[in-house]
PDB file of C-alpha atoms in Angstrom:
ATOM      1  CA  UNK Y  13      22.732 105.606  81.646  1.00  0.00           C
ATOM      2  CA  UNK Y  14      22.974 109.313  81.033  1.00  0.00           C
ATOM      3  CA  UNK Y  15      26.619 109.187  82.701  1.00  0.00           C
ATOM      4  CA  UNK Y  16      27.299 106.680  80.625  1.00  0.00           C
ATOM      5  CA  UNK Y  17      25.648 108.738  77.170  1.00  0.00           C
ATOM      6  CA  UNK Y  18      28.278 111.351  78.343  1.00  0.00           C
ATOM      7  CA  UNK Y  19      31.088 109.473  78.452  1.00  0.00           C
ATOM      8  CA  UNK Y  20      30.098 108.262  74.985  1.00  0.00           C
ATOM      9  CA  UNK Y  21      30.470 111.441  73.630  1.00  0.00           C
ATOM     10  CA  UNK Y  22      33.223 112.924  75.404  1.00  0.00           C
ATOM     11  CA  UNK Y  23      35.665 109.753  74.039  1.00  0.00           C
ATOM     12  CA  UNK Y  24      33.637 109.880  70.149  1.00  0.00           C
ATOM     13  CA  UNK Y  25      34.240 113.946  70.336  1.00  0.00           C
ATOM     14  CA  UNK Y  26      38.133 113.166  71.810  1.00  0.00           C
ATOM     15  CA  UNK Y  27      39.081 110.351  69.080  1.00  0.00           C
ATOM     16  CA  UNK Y  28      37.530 112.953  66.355  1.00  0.00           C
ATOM     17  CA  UNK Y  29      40.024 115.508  67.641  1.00  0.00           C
ATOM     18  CA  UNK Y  30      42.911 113.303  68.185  1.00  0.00           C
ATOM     19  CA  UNK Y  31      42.392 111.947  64.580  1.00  0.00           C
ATOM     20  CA  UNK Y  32      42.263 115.348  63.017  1.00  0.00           C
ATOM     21  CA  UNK Y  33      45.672 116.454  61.906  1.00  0.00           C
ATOM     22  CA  UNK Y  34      46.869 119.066  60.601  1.00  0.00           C
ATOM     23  CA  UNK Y  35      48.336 119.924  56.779  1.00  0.00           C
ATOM     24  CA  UNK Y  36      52.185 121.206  56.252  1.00  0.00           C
ATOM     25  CA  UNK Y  37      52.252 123.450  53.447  1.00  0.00           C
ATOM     26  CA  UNK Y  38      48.261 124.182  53.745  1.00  0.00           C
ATOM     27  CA  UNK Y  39      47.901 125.516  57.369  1.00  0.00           C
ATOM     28  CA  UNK Y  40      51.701 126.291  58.231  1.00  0.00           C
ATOM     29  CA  UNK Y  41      55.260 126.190  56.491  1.00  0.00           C
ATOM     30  CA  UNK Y  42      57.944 125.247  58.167  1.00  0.00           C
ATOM     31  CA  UNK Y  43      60.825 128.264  57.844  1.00  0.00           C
ATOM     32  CA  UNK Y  44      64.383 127.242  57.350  1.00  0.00           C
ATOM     33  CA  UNK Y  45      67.158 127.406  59.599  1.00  0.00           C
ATOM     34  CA  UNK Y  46      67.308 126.585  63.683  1.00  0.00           C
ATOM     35  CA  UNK Y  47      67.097 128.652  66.424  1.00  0.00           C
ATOM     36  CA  UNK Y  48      69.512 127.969  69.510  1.00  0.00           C
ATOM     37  CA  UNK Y  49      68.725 129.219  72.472  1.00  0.00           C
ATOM     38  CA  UNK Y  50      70.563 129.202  75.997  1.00  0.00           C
ATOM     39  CA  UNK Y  51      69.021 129.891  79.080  1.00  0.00           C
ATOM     40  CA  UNK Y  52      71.259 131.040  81.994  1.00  0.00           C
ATOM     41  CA  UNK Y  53      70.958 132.516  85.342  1.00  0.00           C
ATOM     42  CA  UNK Y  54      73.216 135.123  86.408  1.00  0.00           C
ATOM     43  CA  UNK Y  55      73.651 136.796  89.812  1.00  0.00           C
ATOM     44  CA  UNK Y  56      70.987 139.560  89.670  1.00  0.00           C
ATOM     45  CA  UNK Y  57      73.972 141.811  90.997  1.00  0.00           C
ATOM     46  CA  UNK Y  58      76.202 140.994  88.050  1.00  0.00           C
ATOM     47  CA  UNK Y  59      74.008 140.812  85.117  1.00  0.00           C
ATOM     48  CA  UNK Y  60      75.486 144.461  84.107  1.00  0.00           C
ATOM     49  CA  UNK Y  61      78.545 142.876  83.978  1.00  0.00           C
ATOM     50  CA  UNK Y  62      77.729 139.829  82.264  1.00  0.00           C
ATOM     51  CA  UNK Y  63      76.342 141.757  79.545  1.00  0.00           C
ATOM     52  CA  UNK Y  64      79.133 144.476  78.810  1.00  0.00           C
ATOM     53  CA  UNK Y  65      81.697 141.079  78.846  1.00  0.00           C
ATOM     54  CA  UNK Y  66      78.955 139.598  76.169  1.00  0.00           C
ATOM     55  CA  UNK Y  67      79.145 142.698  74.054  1.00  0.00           C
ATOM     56  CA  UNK Y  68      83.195 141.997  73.828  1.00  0.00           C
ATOM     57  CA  UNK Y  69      83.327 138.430  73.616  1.00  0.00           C
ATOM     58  CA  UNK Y  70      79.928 136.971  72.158  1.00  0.00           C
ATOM     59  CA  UNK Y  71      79.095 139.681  69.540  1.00  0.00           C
ATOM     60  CA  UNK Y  72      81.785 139.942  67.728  1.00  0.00           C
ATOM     61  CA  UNK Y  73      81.949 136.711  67.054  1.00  0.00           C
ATOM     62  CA  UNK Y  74      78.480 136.274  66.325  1.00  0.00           C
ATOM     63  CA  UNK Y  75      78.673 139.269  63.794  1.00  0.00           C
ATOM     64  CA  UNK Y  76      81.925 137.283  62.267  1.00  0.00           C
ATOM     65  CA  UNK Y  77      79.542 133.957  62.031  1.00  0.00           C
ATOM     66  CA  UNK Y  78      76.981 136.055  60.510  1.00  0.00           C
ATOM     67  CA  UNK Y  79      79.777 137.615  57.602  1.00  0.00           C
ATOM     68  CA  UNK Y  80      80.609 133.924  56.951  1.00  0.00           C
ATOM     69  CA  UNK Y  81      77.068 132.817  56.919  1.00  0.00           C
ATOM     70  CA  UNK Y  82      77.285 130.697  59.722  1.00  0.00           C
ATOM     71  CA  UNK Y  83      74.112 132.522  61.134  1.00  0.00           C
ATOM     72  CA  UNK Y  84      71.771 136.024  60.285  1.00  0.00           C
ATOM     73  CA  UNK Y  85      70.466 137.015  63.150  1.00  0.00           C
ATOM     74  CA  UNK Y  86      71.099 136.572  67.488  1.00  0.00           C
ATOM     75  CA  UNK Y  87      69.801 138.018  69.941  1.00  0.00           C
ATOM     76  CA  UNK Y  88      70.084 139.012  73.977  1.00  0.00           C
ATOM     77  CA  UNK Y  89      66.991 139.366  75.925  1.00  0.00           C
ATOM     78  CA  UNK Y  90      67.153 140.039  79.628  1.00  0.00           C
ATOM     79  CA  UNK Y  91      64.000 138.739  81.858  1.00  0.00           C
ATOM     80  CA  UNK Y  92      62.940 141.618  83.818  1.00  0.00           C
ATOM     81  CA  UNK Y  93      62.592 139.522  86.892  1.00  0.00           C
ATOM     82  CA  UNK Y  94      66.458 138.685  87.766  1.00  0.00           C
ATOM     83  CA  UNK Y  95      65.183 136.942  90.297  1.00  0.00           C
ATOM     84  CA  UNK Y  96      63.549 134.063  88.542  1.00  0.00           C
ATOM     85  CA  UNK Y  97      64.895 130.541  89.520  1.00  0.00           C
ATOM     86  CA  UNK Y  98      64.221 129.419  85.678  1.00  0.00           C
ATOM     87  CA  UNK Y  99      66.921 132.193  84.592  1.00  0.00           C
ATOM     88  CA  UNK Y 100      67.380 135.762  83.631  1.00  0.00           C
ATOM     89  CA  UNK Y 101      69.333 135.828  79.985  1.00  0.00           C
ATOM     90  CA  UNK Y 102      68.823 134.174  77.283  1.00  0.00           C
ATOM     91  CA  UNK Y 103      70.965 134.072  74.231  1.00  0.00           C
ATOM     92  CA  UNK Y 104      69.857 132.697  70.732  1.00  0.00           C
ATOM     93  CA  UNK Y 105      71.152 132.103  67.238  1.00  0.00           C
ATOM     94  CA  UNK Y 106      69.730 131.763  64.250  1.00  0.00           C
ATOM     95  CA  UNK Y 107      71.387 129.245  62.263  1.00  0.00           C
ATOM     96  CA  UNK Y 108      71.180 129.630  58.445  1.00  0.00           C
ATOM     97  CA  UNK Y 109      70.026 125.782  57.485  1.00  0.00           C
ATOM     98  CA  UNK Y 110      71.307 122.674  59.849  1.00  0.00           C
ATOM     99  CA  UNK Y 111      74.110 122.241  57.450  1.00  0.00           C
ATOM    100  CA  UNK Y 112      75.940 125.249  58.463  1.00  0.00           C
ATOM    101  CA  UNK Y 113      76.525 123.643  61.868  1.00  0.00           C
ATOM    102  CA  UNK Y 114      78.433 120.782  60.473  1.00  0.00           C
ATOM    103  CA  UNK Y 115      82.256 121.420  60.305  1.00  0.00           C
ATOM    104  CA  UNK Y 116      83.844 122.460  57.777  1.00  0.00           C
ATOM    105  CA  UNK Y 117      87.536 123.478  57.613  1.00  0.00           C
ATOM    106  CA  UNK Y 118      88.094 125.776  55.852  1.00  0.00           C
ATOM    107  CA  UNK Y 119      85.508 128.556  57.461  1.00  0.00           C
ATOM    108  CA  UNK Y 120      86.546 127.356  60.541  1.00  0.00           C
ATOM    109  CA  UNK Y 121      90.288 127.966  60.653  1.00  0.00           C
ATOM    110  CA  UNK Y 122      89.524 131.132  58.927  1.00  0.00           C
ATOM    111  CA  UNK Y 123      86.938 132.086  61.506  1.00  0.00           C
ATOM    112  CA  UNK Y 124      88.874 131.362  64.265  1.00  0.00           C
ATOM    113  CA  UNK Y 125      92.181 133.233  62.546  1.00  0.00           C
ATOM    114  CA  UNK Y 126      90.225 136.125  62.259  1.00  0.00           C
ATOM    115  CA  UNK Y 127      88.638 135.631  65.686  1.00  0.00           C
ATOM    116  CA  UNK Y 128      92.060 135.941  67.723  1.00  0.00           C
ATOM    117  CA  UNK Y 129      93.526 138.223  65.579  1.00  0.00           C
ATOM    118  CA  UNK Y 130      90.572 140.138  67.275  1.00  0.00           C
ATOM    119  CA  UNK Y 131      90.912 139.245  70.765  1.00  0.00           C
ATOM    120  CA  UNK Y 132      93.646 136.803  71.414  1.00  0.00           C
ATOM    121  CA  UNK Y 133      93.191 133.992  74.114  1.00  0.00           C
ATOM    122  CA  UNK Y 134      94.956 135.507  76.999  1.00  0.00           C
ATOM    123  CA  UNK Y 135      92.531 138.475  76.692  1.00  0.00           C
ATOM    124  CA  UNK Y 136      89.439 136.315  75.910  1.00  0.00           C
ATOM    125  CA  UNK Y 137      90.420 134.006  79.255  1.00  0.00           C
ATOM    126  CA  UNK Y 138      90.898 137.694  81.729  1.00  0.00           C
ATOM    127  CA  UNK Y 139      87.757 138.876  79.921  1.00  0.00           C
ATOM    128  CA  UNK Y 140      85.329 135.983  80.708  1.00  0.00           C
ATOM    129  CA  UNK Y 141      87.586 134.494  83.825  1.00  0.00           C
ATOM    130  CA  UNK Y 142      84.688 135.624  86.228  1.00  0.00           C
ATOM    131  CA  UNK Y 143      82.034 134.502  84.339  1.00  0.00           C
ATOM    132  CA  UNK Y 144      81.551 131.241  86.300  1.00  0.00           C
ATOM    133  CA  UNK Y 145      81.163 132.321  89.195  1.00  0.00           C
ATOM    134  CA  UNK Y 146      78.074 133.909  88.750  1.00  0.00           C
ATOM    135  CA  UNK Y 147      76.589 132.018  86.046  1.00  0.00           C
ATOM    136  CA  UNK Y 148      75.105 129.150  85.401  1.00  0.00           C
ATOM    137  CA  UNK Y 149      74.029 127.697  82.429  1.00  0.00           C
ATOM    138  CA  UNK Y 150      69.851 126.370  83.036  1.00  0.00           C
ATOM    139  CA  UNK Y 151      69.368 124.593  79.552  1.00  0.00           C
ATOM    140  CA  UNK Y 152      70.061 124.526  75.537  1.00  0.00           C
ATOM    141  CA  UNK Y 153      67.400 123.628  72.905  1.00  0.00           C
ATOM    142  CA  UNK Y 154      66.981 123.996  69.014  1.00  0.00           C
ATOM    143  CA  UNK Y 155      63.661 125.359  67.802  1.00  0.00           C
ATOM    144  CA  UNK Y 156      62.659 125.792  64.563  1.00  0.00           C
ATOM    145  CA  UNK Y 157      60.108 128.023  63.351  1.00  0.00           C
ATOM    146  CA  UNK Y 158      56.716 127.863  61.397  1.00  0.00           C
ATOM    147  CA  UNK Y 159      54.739 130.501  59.889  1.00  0.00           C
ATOM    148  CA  UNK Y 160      51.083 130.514  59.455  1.00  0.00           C
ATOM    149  CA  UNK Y 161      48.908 130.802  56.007  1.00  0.00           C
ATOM    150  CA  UNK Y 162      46.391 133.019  56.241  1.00  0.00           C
TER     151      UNK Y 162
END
């Protein structure tokens, strides 16, 4: 009987819970824009590499996505444990709104004008050419953000 008491109030005390929700707008706001993030794993003898051939290739054209306002912010972060089967870099965009990642023409032409005037594909193709063989990419998600009221 007393088991069964408990086991009362454990389910009452979980279907309270369950049925509690949360408020958008009262307890947390969602913030525009999407982050995408890409997880890879890199040799842990080549990540040097990997990240002086980012700094040539990916940059600048994340800094021209950012001028067109494609994005406004990216990062690199490096997990200190190169080792780790789940991967070692991670790269991440910030997209302005989800309608900056639908086509659109014009910016895109011009971005990619601009783009190889840069770096043209011969160079881009010698630059990354090694990339694959010691990298591999371990997943790709969207996240957006919230921020909490106080």
């Amino acid at each position: 009987m007393k088991r069964t008491l408990i086991l009362f109030g454990a389910a009452a005390l979980a279907a309270a819970v369950s049925t509690a929700s949360a408020d958008p707008y009262k307890e947390y706001t969602p913030d525009k824009g999407v982050w995408q993030v890409t997880t890879m794993k890199i040799d842990p003898n080549h990540i040097d590499d990997y990240l002086v051939g980012l700094k040539k290739s990916w940059v600048p054209g994340e800094e021209m996505s950012k001028k067109h306002g494609v994005i406004d912010n990216y990062f690199v972060m490096v997990n200190p444990n190169a080792a780790d089967p789940a991967g070692n870099v991670i790269l991440g965009e910030h997209y302005v709104n989800f309608a900056t990642m639908d086509p659109n023409k014009d910016r895109d032409v011009k971005m990619q004008n601009e783009s190889l005037a840069q770096m043209s594909k011969d160079e881009g193709r010698k630059l990354t050419n090694g990339f694959d063989k010691y990298r591999a990419f371990m997943g790709e998600a969207m996240w957006t953000s919230v921020s909490f009221t106080k």
